[in-house]
Each structure stands twice: as C-alpha cells, then as structure tokens.
Short mmCIF file of C-alpha atoms in Angstrom, two decimals:
data_model
loop_
_atom_site.label_atom_id
_atom_site.label_comp_id
_atom_site.label_asym_id
_atom_site.label_seq_id
_atom_site.Cartn_x
_atom_site.Cartn_y
_atom_site.Cartn_z
CA UNK J 20 -6.63 15.97 -3.84
CA UNK J 21 -9.48 17.98 -5.31
CA UNK J 22 -7.69 18.28 -8.63
CA UNK J 23 -6.74 14.60 -8.56
CA UNK J 24 -10.32 13.56 -7.95
CA UNK J 25 -11.60 15.79 -10.74
CA UNK J 26 -9.07 14.32 -13.13
CA UNK J 27 -9.95 10.83 -11.98
CA UNK J 28 -13.66 11.44 -12.44
CA UNK J 29 -13.06 12.43 -16.01
CA UNK J 30 -10.88 9.39 -16.65
CA UNK J 31 -13.41 7.13 -14.98
CA UNK J 32 -16.27 8.44 -17.06
CA UNK J 33 -14.25 7.89 -20.18
CA UNK J 34 -13.21 4.42 -19.09
CA UNK J 35 -16.74 3.31 -18.25
CA UNK J 36 -18.21 4.88 -21.35
CA UNK J 37 -15.58 3.62 -23.74
CA UNK J 38 -13.04 0.88 -23.19
CA UNK J 39 -10.41 -0.50 -20.87
CA UNK J 40 -6.94 -1.26 -22.15
CA UNK J 41 -5.95 -4.84 -22.67
CA UNK J 42 -2.43 -6.01 -22.04
CA UNK J 43 -2.05 -7.06 -25.64
CA UNK J 44 -1.53 -3.44 -26.61
CA UNK J 45 -4.96 -2.89 -28.16
CA UNK J 46 -8.21 -1.70 -26.68
CA UNK J 47 -10.94 -3.97 -25.48
CA UNK J 48 -14.26 -3.30 -23.80
CA UNK J 49 -14.52 -4.44 -20.20
CA UNK J 50 -18.15 -5.39 -20.69
CA UNK J 51 -18.66 -6.34 -24.33
CA UNK J 52 -18.96 -10.10 -24.81
CA UNK J 53 -16.07 -11.76 -26.60
CA UNK J 54 -15.84 -15.30 -27.85
CA UNK J 55 -13.57 -17.84 -26.19
CA UNK J 56 -11.65 -20.61 -27.87
CA UNK J 57 -13.39 -24.00 -27.79
CA UNK J 58 -12.91 -25.74 -24.47
CA UNK J 59 -11.59 -22.60 -22.77
CA UNK J 60 -13.00 -21.08 -19.57
CA UNK J 61 -12.82 -17.30 -19.83
CA UNK J 62 -11.90 -15.11 -16.87
CA UNK J 63 -11.63 -11.30 -16.84
CA UNK J 64 -8.91 -9.84 -14.60
CA UNK J 65 -8.81 -6.22 -13.38
CA UNK J 66 -5.29 -4.90 -12.78
CA UNK J 67 -3.76 -1.56 -11.85
CA UNK J 68 -0.51 -0.86 -13.69
CA UNK J 69 2.07 1.02 -11.63
CA UNK J 70 5.74 1.99 -11.94
CA UNK J 71 6.78 -1.34 -10.45
CA UNK J 72 4.06 -3.41 -12.13
CA UNK J 73 3.39 -2.21 -15.69
CA UNK J 74 0.96 -3.97 -18.01
CA UNK J 75 3.81 -6.06 -19.40
CA UNK J 76 4.31 -7.54 -15.92
CA UNK J 77 0.68 -8.58 -15.58
CA UNK J 78 0.61 -10.08 -19.04
CA UNK J 79 3.75 -12.12 -18.39
CA UNK J 80 2.41 -13.47 -15.11
CA UNK J 81 -0.97 -14.33 -16.60
CA UNK J 82 0.80 -16.14 -19.43
CA UNK J 83 2.61 -18.32 -16.87
CA UNK J 84 -0.71 -19.31 -15.31
CA UNK J 85 -2.49 -20.04 -18.57
CA UNK J 86 0.49 -22.07 -19.79
CA UNK J 87 0.16 -24.29 -16.72
CA UNK J 88 -3.66 -24.24 -16.99
CA UNK J 89 -4.46 -24.38 -20.72
CA UNK J 90 -8.19 -24.59 -20.05
CA UNK J 91 -8.16 -20.95 -18.83
CA UNK J 92 -8.38 -17.88 -21.06
CA UNK J 93 -7.75 -14.59 -19.27
CA UNK J 94 -8.79 -11.13 -20.46
CA UNK J 95 -6.79 -8.34 -18.84
CA UNK J 96 -8.68 -5.14 -17.97
CA UNK J 97 -6.39 -2.27 -16.99
CA UNK J 98 -7.62 0.61 -14.84
CA UNK J 99 -7.01 4.17 -16.08
CA UNK J 100 -5.48 5.28 -12.76
CA UNK J 101 -3.49 3.29 -10.20
CA UNK J 102 -3.76 5.96 -7.54
CA UNK J 103 -7.58 5.93 -7.31
CA UNK J 104 -8.08 2.23 -7.80
CA UNK J 105 -10.52 1.84 -4.88
CA UNK J 106 -12.90 4.39 -6.37
CA UNK J 107 -12.57 2.89 -9.83
CA UNK J 108 -13.34 -0.65 -8.64
CA UNK J 109 -16.31 0.52 -6.59
CA UNK J 110 -17.69 2.38 -9.59
CA UNK J 111 -17.37 -0.74 -11.73
CA UNK J 112 -19.14 -2.80 -9.08
CA UNK J 113 -21.95 -0.25 -8.78
CA UNK J 114 -22.47 -0.29 -12.54
CA UNK J 115 -22.42 -4.09 -12.79
CA UNK J 116 -19.12 -4.16 -14.68
CA UNK J 117 -16.77 -5.61 -12.05
CA UNK J 118 -14.43 -8.11 -13.73
CA UNK J 119 -14.33 -11.71 -12.48
CA UNK J 120 -11.01 -11.32 -10.59
CA UNK J 121 -9.40 -8.22 -9.11
CA UNK J 122 -6.31 -7.13 -7.25
CA UNK J 123 -7.49 -6.76 -3.66
CA UNK J 124 -8.88 -3.37 -2.66
CA UNK J 125 -9.89 -2.59 0.89
CA UNK J 126 -12.91 -0.46 0.04
CA UNK J 127 -14.24 -3.15 -2.27
CA UNK J 128 -13.60 -5.88 0.30
CA UNK J 129 -15.60 -3.85 2.81
CA UNK J 130 -18.59 -4.02 0.45
CA UNK J 131 -18.97 -7.70 1.24
CA UNK J 132 -21.77 -8.71 -1.18
CA UNK J 133 -19.58 -7.81 -4.16
CA UNK J 134 -17.08 -10.60 -3.51
CA UNK J 135 -17.14 -14.37 -3.21
CA UNK J 136 -15.80 -15.81 0.09
CA UNK J 137 -12.88 -18.22 0.23
CA UNK J 138 -13.28 -21.50 2.15
CA UNK J 139 -10.83 -22.84 4.74
CA UNK J 140 -9.88 -25.61 2.32
CA UNK J 141 -8.97 -23.05 -0.34
CA UNK J 142 -6.72 -21.19 2.13
CA UNK J 143 -4.59 -24.04 3.45
CA UNK J 144 -1.40 -22.80 1.73
CA UNK J 145 -1.54 -19.32 3.29
CA UNK J 146 0.39 -18.39 6.43
CA UNK J 147 -2.41 -16.18 7.77
CA UNK J 148 -5.63 -17.63 6.36
CA UNK J 149 -7.87 -15.32 8.42
CA UNK J 150 -6.02 -12.05 7.74
CA UNK J 151 -8.38 -9.39 6.42
CA UNK J 152 -11.55 -11.31 7.27
CA UNK J 153 -14.84 -9.41 7.09
CA UNK J 154 -17.55 -10.74 9.41
CA UNK J 155 -15.61 -13.99 9.56
CA UNK J 156 -15.36 -14.29 5.78
CA UNK J 157 -12.08 -14.09 3.87
CA UNK J 158 -12.85 -12.19 0.66
CA UNK J 159 -9.32 -11.39 -0.45
CA UNK J 160 -6.48 -13.90 -0.59
CA UNK J 161 -3.97 -13.05 2.20
CA UNK J 162 -1.04 -13.48 -0.17
CA UNK J 163 1.52 -10.83 0.69
CA UNK J 164 3.09 -9.10 3.64
CA UNK J 165 4.36 -5.54 3.31
CA UNK J 166 5.94 -3.19 5.82
CA UNK J 167 4.49 0.33 5.54
CA UNK J 168 6.52 2.45 5.84
CA UNK J 169 10.22 1.83 6.13
CA UNK J 170 12.57 4.81 5.99
CA UNK J 171 14.90 4.55 3.00
CA UNK J 172 17.87 6.90 3.14
CA UNK J 173 20.65 8.13 0.90
CA UNK J 174 23.92 7.19 2.57
CA UNK J 175 25.94 9.84 0.72
CA UNK J 176 23.56 12.64 1.76
CA UNK J 177 23.74 11.43 5.36
CA UNK J 178 27.54 11.58 5.16
CA UNK J 179 27.34 15.09 3.67
CA UNK J 180 25.44 16.19 6.78
CA UNK J 181 27.87 14.43 9.11
CA UNK J 182 25.45 11.65 10.02
CA UNK J 183 27.34 8.39 10.53
CA UNK J 184 24.46 6.01 11.29
CA UNK J 185 20.65 5.87 11.11
CA UNK J 186 18.82 7.40 14.08
CA UNK J 187 17.77 5.10 16.92
CA UNK J 188 15.27 7.41 18.62
CA UNK J 189 12.78 9.98 17.42
CA UNK J 190 14.85 12.78 18.97
CA UNK J 191 17.83 11.59 16.93
CA UNK J 192 15.68 11.55 13.78
CA UNK J 193 14.72 15.20 14.36
CA UNK J 194 18.34 16.12 15.03
CA UNK J 195 19.40 14.42 11.78
CA UNK J 196 16.65 16.21 9.87
CA UNK J 197 17.95 19.53 11.19
CA UNK J 198 21.52 18.67 10.15
CA UNK J 199 20.34 17.77 6.65
CA UNK J 200 18.31 20.96 6.34
CA UNK J 201 21.33 22.93 7.49
CA UNK J 202 23.31 21.49 4.57
CA UNK J 203 20.63 22.47 2.10
CA UNK J 204 19.30 18.90 1.81
CA UNK J 205 15.56 18.21 1.97
CA UNK J 206 15.19 15.76 4.88
CA UNK J 207 12.09 13.89 3.64
CA UNK J 208 10.92 13.33 0.07
CA UNK J 209 7.16 13.65 -0.09
CA UNK J 210 4.40 13.80 -2.69
CA UNK J 211 0.76 13.42 -3.50
CA UNK J 212 -1.93 10.78 -2.94
CA UNK J 213 -0.78 8.35 -0.20
CA UNK J 214 2.91 9.32 -0.16
CA UNK J 215 2.46 12.37 2.07
CA UNK J 216 0.78 10.28 4.76
CA UNK J 217 3.64 7.79 5.19
CA UNK J 218 5.37 9.59 8.11
CA UNK J 219 1.99 9.95 9.85
CA UNK J 220 1.41 6.20 9.52
CA UNK J 221 4.87 5.59 10.99
CA UNK J 222 4.22 7.92 13.92
CA UNK J 223 0.90 6.24 14.62
CA UNK J 224 2.62 2.86 14.67
CA UNK J 225 4.83 4.02 17.55
CA UNK J 226 2.53 6.38 19.44
CA UNK J 227 -0.82 4.65 18.96
CA UNK J 228 -0.75 1.04 17.81
CA UNK J 229 2.26 0.01 19.92
CA UNK J 230 0.21 0.91 22.99
CA UNK J 231 -3.33 0.13 21.79
CA UNK J 232 -3.22 -2.53 19.09
CA UNK J 233 -7.03 -2.73 18.95
CA UNK J 234 -7.53 1.02 18.54
CA UNK J 235 -9.37 0.64 15.23
CA UNK J 236 -11.88 -1.71 16.85
CA UNK J 237 -12.44 0.96 19.51
CA UNK J 238 -12.98 3.59 16.82
CA UNK J 239 -15.44 1.32 15.02
CA UNK J 240 -17.39 0.79 18.25
CA UNK J 241 -17.36 4.49 19.09
CA UNK J 242 -15.17 4.03 22.17
CA UNK J 243 -12.41 6.15 20.63
CA UNK J 244 -12.31 9.19 18.38
CA UNK J 245 -9.60 10.91 16.42
CA UNK J 246 -10.02 14.31 18.07
CA UNK J 247 -10.16 13.12 21.68
CA UNK J 248 -7.55 10.36 21.70
CA UNK J 249 -4.33 11.67 23.25
CA UNK J 250 -2.04 9.24 21.43
CA UNK J 251 -3.61 9.94 18.05
CA UNK J 252 -3.34 13.66 18.67
CA UNK J 253 0.30 13.36 19.74
CA UNK J 254 1.28 11.50 16.57
CA UNK J 255 -0.65 13.99 14.44
CA UNK J 256 1.03 16.94 16.10
CA UNK J 257 4.45 15.40 15.47
CA UNK J 258 3.53 14.95 11.82
CA UNK J 259 2.36 18.55 11.48
CA UNK J 260 5.55 19.74 13.19
CA UNK J 261 7.70 17.96 10.59
CA UNK J 262 6.12 20.15 7.94
CA UNK J 263 6.19 23.29 10.08
CA UNK J 264 9.93 22.89 10.60
CA UNK J 265 10.48 22.46 6.88
CA UNK J 266 11.57 18.83 7.13
CA UNK J 267 8.72 17.91 4.79
CA UNK J 268 8.59 20.36 1.88
CA UNK J 269 4.99 21.33 1.18
CA UNK J 270 5.98 22.24 -2.37
CA UNK J 271 6.48 18.54 -3.08
CA UNK J 272 2.94 17.40 -2.37
CA UNK J 273 1.94 18.28 -5.92
CA UNK J 274 4.18 15.46 -7.18
CA UNK J 275 2.53 12.19 -8.09
CA UNK J 276 3.78 8.87 -6.79
CA UNK J 277 6.19 8.11 -9.66
CA UNK J 278 7.70 11.59 -9.33
CA UNK J 279 8.38 11.14 -5.62
CA UNK J 280 10.21 7.90 -6.33
CA UNK J 281 12.20 9.57 -9.08
CA UNK J 282 13.01 12.50 -6.78
CA UNK J 283 14.49 10.28 -4.09
CA UNK J 284 16.47 8.21 -6.56
CA UNK J 285 17.79 11.45 -8.07
CA UNK J 286 19.09 12.61 -4.69
CA UNK J 287 16.51 15.35 -4.18
CA UNK J 288 15.96 14.36 -0.57
CA UNK J 289 17.75 12.29 2.05
CA UNK J 290 14.94 10.11 3.42
CA UNK J 291 11.96 8.45 1.77
CA UNK J 292 9.32 6.95 4.10
CA UNK J 293 7.71 4.34 1.86
CA UNK J 294 6.30 0.83 1.79
CA UNK J 295 8.59 -2.14 1.30
CA UNK J 296 7.62 -2.31 -2.39
CA UNK J 297 10.02 0.57 -3.02
CA UNK J 298 12.90 -1.87 -2.61
CA UNK J 299 12.15 -3.23 -6.09
CA UNK J 300 12.70 0.14 -7.77
CA UNK J 301 15.67 0.87 -5.52
CA UNK J 302 17.42 -2.34 -6.55
CA UNK J 303 17.01 -1.42 -10.21
CA UNK J 304 18.57 2.01 -9.71
CA UNK J 305 22.23 3.03 -10.19
CA UNK J 306 22.40 4.09 -6.53
CA UNK J 307 21.17 0.82 -5.01
CA UNK J 308 24.37 0.37 -3.00
CA UNK J 309 23.98 3.88 -1.56
CA UNK J 310 20.47 3.25 -0.20
CA UNK J 311 19.98 2.09 3.38
CA UNK J 312 16.83 1.40 5.36
CA UNK J 313 15.70 1.72 8.97
CA UNK J 314 12.46 1.56 10.91
CA UNK J 315 10.93 4.92 11.87
CA UNK J 316 12.28 5.31 15.41
CA UNK J 317 10.11 5.59 18.50
CA UNK J 318 10.68 7.99 21.39
CA UNK J 319 12.46 5.34 23.49
CA UNK J 320 14.13 3.54 20.60
CA UNK J 321 12.00 0.38 20.77
CA UNK J 322 11.15 -1.25 17.45
CA UNK J 323 7.58 -1.14 16.12
CA UNK J 324 7.24 -2.18 12.49
CA UNK J 325 3.92 -1.30 10.79
CA UNK J 326 2.91 -4.35 8.78
CA UNK J 327 0.09 -5.39 6.46
CA UNK J 328 -0.80 -8.90 5.27
CA UNK J 329 -3.30 -9.29 2.46
CA UNK J 330 -3.20 -7.69 -0.93
CA UNK J 331 -4.14 -10.80 -2.83
CA UNK J 332 -6.76 -11.45 -5.45
CA UNK J 333 -10.50 -11.41 -4.90
CA UNK J 334 -13.26 -12.93 -7.00
CA UNK J 335 -16.45 -11.16 -7.95
CA UNK J 336 -19.63 -12.64 -6.52
CA UNK J 337 -21.17 -12.11 -9.97
CA UNK J 338 -18.40 -13.90 -11.89
CA UNK J 339 -19.90 -15.79 -14.81
CA UNK J 340 -17.81 -18.86 -14.00
CA UNK J 341 -16.91 -18.70 -10.27
CA UNK J 342 -15.00 -22.00 -10.32
CA UNK J 343 -12.78 -20.87 -13.19
CA UNK J 344 -12.26 -17.46 -11.55
CA UNK J 345 -11.17 -19.07 -8.28
CA UNK J 346 -8.96 -21.56 -10.10
CA UNK J 347 -7.17 -18.73 -11.86
CA UNK J 348 -6.83 -16.61 -8.70
CA UNK J 349 -5.34 -19.46 -6.65
CA UNK J 350 -3.02 -20.51 -9.47
CA UNK J 351 -1.83 -16.93 -9.90
CA UNK J 352 -1.14 -16.53 -6.18
CA UNK J 353 0.49 -19.90 -5.48
CA UNK J 354 2.66 -20.51 -8.54
CA UNK J 355 6.30 -20.17 -7.45
CA UNK J 356 7.35 -18.40 -10.65
CA UNK J 357 4.69 -15.78 -10.04
CA UNK J 358 5.70 -15.37 -6.41
CA UNK J 359 9.35 -14.97 -7.39
CA UNK J 360 8.34 -12.39 -10.00
CA UNK J 361 6.32 -10.44 -7.41
CA UNK J 362 9.35 -10.37 -5.12
CA UNK J 363 11.62 -9.02 -7.85
CA UNK J 364 9.10 -6.63 -9.41
CA UNK J 365 7.32 -5.28 -6.31
CA UNK J 366 9.47 -6.47 -3.36
CA UNK J 367 6.54 -8.39 -1.85
CA UNK J 368 6.97 -10.83 1.04
CA UNK J 369 4.77 -13.78 -0.05
CA UNK J 370 2.81 -15.09 2.95
CA UNK J 371 2.74 -18.62 1.58
CA UNK J 372 3.78 -21.69 3.56
CA UNK J 373 7.24 -22.96 2.69
CA UNK J 374 8.11 -20.03 0.45
CA UNK J 375 11.53 -18.35 0.54
CA UNK J 376 12.59 -15.42 -1.66
CA UNK J 377 15.03 -15.97 -4.54
CA UNK J 378 18.68 -15.81 -3.56
CA UNK J 379 19.52 -13.23 -6.22
CA UNK J 380 17.42 -10.35 -4.88
CA UNK J 381 19.09 -6.95 -4.57
CA UNK J 382 20.69 -5.34 -1.50
CA UNK J 383 17.78 -3.00 -0.70
CA UNK J 384 15.26 -5.84 -0.77
CA UNK J 385 17.48 -7.98 1.44
CA UNK J 386 17.90 -5.17 3.96
CA UNK J 387 14.16 -4.48 3.98
CA UNK J 388 13.31 -8.18 4.32
CA UNK J 389 15.85 -8.61 7.14
CA UNK J 390 14.34 -5.63 8.99
CA UNK J 391 10.91 -7.25 8.77
CA UNK J 392 12.33 -10.59 9.92
CA UNK J 393 13.89 -8.83 12.90
CA UNK J 394 10.52 -7.33 13.80
CA UNK J 395 8.84 -10.71 13.39
CA UNK J 396 11.33 -12.43 15.67
CA UNK J 397 11.02 -9.66 18.25
CA UNK J 398 7.20 -9.71 18.12
CA UNK J 399 7.45 -6.04 17.19
CA UNK J 400 4.96 -5.82 14.31
CA UNK J 401 1.92 -3.55 14.59
CA UNK J 402 -0.82 -2.61 12.10
CA UNK J 403 0.00 -0.05 9.42
CA UNK J 404 -2.50 2.77 9.87
CA UNK J 405 -4.78 3.32 6.84
CA UNK J 406 -3.55 0.04 5.28
CA UNK J 407 -5.39 -2.36 7.61
CA UNK J 408 -7.70 -4.95 6.07
CA UNK J 409 -11.15 -6.37 6.75
CA UNK J 410 -12.77 -5.76 10.11
CA UNK J 411 -9.53 -4.18 11.39
CA UNK J 412 -9.66 -1.45 8.74
CA UNK J 413 -11.15 2.01 8.59
CA UNK J 414 -14.63 2.37 7.17
CA UNK J 415 -14.97 2.47 3.37
CA UNK J 416 -13.79 5.77 1.94
CA UNK J 417 -11.79 6.76 5.01
CA UNK J 418 -8.42 5.72 3.65
CA UNK J 419 -8.64 8.44 1.01
CA UNK J 420 -9.81 10.95 3.62
CA UNK J 421 -6.80 10.13 5.78
CA UNK J 422 -4.46 10.60 2.84
CA UNK J 423 -6.00 13.92 1.82
CA UNK J 424 -5.89 15.13 5.44
CA UNK J 425 -2.16 14.41 5.50
CA UNK J 426 -1.73 16.73 2.54
CA UNK J 427 -3.83 19.40 4.26
CA UNK J 428 -1.65 19.20 7.37
CA UNK J 429 1.55 19.54 5.36
CA UNK J 430 0.23 22.40 3.22
CA UNK J 431 -1.17 24.22 6.25
CA UNK J 432 -4.72 24.08 4.93
CA UNK J 433 -5.76 22.42 8.20
CA UNK J 434 -4.29 22.60 11.68
CA UNK J 435 -4.28 19.57 13.98
CA UNK J 436 -7.66 20.34 15.56
CA UNK J 437 -9.31 20.86 12.20
CA UNK J 438 -7.74 17.71 10.76
CA UNK J 439 -8.88 15.45 13.59
CA UNK J 440 -12.36 16.93 13.67
CA UNK J 441 -12.59 16.45 9.92
CA UNK J 442 -11.68 12.76 10.26
CA UNK J 443 -14.34 12.26 12.95
CA UNK J 444 -16.97 14.01 10.83
CA UNK J 445 -16.13 11.98 7.75
CA UNK J 446 -16.12 8.78 9.81
CA UNK J 447 -19.68 9.43 10.93
CA UNK J 448 -20.71 10.04 7.34
CA UNK J 449 -19.06 6.78 6.23
CA UNK J 450 -20.80 4.81 8.95
#
C-alpha cells in the first residue's frame, strides 16, 4: 500500500495541477470555466473509470440523460485512479474543486458539509430511502444493492480436485482448499488494494455481524474495540490462517484489481471472493458457464450474506446550480435504460421501487442475484464490513486502513495482535 499511495500522490498532484480527462477523448480542466450553450444548465460530473465501467460507459449513460433532458449539459471529469477514489475526492473537496455531482464515496459522505442533503420527497422512488444516512441526512442516493463478497469458483478446477459441490460449512471450505492446494491449484485468487480483504469481510459477516449486527455502533461509541472483541479476533485469526496455510498466496497481493480479475478468469486460482459486480465481467468471459457462486460458509452452515445498499450519486454543497445538479443525479439514477445498463455493465442490483433486471442477463449474474434473493427471503443479510455507509460505517480513512491491514496479515508483516492494535490506534487518530 505504501507504493500505491506514493504513486497515487504523484498522480493526484498532476491531476490537480493540470487537467482531468473528459469522456470526449480530449483533456479538459476540472476547474477552468467553460461556456455553455444558450439555455443549457451545466453540471460537472466526477466519475471513476474501472474495468467494468470505462469512460465510454459513463459517456453513453450521460448521453441518455441529456437526450431526455435537453436543458442539461454535463461535463465529465475522470479521476486518475479508481482504486484511491476516496482520497482523490477528498483532496478535490479540500481544494475547492469538487465537481457538482459525484459517484458516492463513503469518506466524502462522512464529511457532511461537503454534500447537499436529499429530501424525503426526492427519495420516494428508492427502496431504502434512509440507507447510508449521516446524522439523519441522506447525502448519497441509495441506488444500488451489492453483496460483498460472494465466492466465485471455477467448476473445472473443483472437479480436478475431486470436489463435487460447493462447501456448506467453513470446515468443508478449508478441506476443499487443501484438496485444491494438493493438486497444485491456488485455492483463492487475491490481489492488492481492497481485493485482499474480501475473505476477511466474509469471515466478519459470519463471526461478528451475524451475532452483533450493531457492532460498528458499539465501536463508534467506544463500547467495543478491535483488539479486545473475541468475535473480531476469531475472524481475523481465521483470515491470517488462510494465508499461513498457503490458501491465499502472498505473492499475489502485488497484483492490482484488474490483474486479479484476469487471473481468476485465466484459471490461475479456483476461488475468487469478490463483490457481486464481478458477475458482469464473468458473463463477458469465455468461461462464464464454468463459473459458479456460493456464499462464504459459516461454521454451522447457516447463511449470512454481507450486503451493502447505497453507492448512488451525491451532489456537492457548493454546486453552482444545485437544482440542475440534483435534476441530473435523479435522472441518471432513475432512468430505466441507465439502470439496465448498470446491471449489464457492473452487475448492480438497483434498489428502485418496481425495478426488475433485464431478462437477458448472463448466468453468473442470475446465480449471484438468486443467491441475494435467497438471503433476502431468509432474512439472512448482514452488513459488509468496511463497505458500510453513513452512521453505520467506519470513521473516515479507516476503510483504507482495514484494506492495508489485510495485506499486512497476508504478507506476514503484521501478526493478529499487531493488526488489531494498529486498527484501534488508527481509529483513535481518525476520531
């Protein structure tokens, strides 16, 4: 993470000092004034291109909105790095350069004065209008639900190791990992930034949140700590053991997010703990029919699906035309064509009343969506640790600390005691 942050700092300095890319293929300053066509209301829109959502995606979706709302003119501002988007957005806000509308970011949402609140009337179309609220204010549209993580697996590699079905308990998962390792197959594909932490989040869903759903509130009030909570320690020890047994290959943590995805799709590991958005890339791959999905199993086999609802657009409190910015954000989030595109491009589950996914989605998306529906019907959803929103989230900056600590546990740089003490120390600094 140190190298990543150094690289990001350099990119950020360059981006703030020079320009931000526009989706039109040229280069356009994120702060320099530009003229709008007569009768147009201009809105600047900060996006974070990723493997699933390149700049061409954002441009196409914005074009759909402006076609339906010809009074709007939207300037796309692309961040230099998707992986450190929280830091980038906070830096823009601190320097007075935050665009009018942004993809939701938890650290930015936590800095409440930066964002304009949404009224109850503006949120009537959303299934969970209070999700992610900060001090009773909704600052980010609660547009999408994601399950984080699922466990995607390569059916052929399971068969190679003599595994006929996904594991139902954690003991079975460990036994399967040992079988895979014995056949020379890496059990879990891992990588840098947030990817390494995915198994830890899954373990915390079962060992911590399934038993204490309000644990984060207790940590915020000081009634719980990382180092002294038995359930948190148990999940962390299990995570460290996965690396110690060689089920997570520490040599992979130098890979970036796109490389981890490529590695799994290339058969370089049997299981890929990842958010539901991976289903979009999986369904575009040649091996889509060989990819299955299951929920990370608990000790007793009961289902606990880590889930996040939020992820929508937010509007800057300093937007030059707040009404136009909100009009664009709502139109972008509620237009059916855009919602369908988000399902196909990023495997999102739109949390919009009356919405159903397109019938022509791929097999991996359908399996992932069905797994979430099963959890919903069984009342088996729990928060996804480090992905929570609003008042239920970690303090600003702690998400990145959690992710970097996961890498330190896998690499052996920190043992469990050191990792948990580090998180407590950093929490106190953040508070």
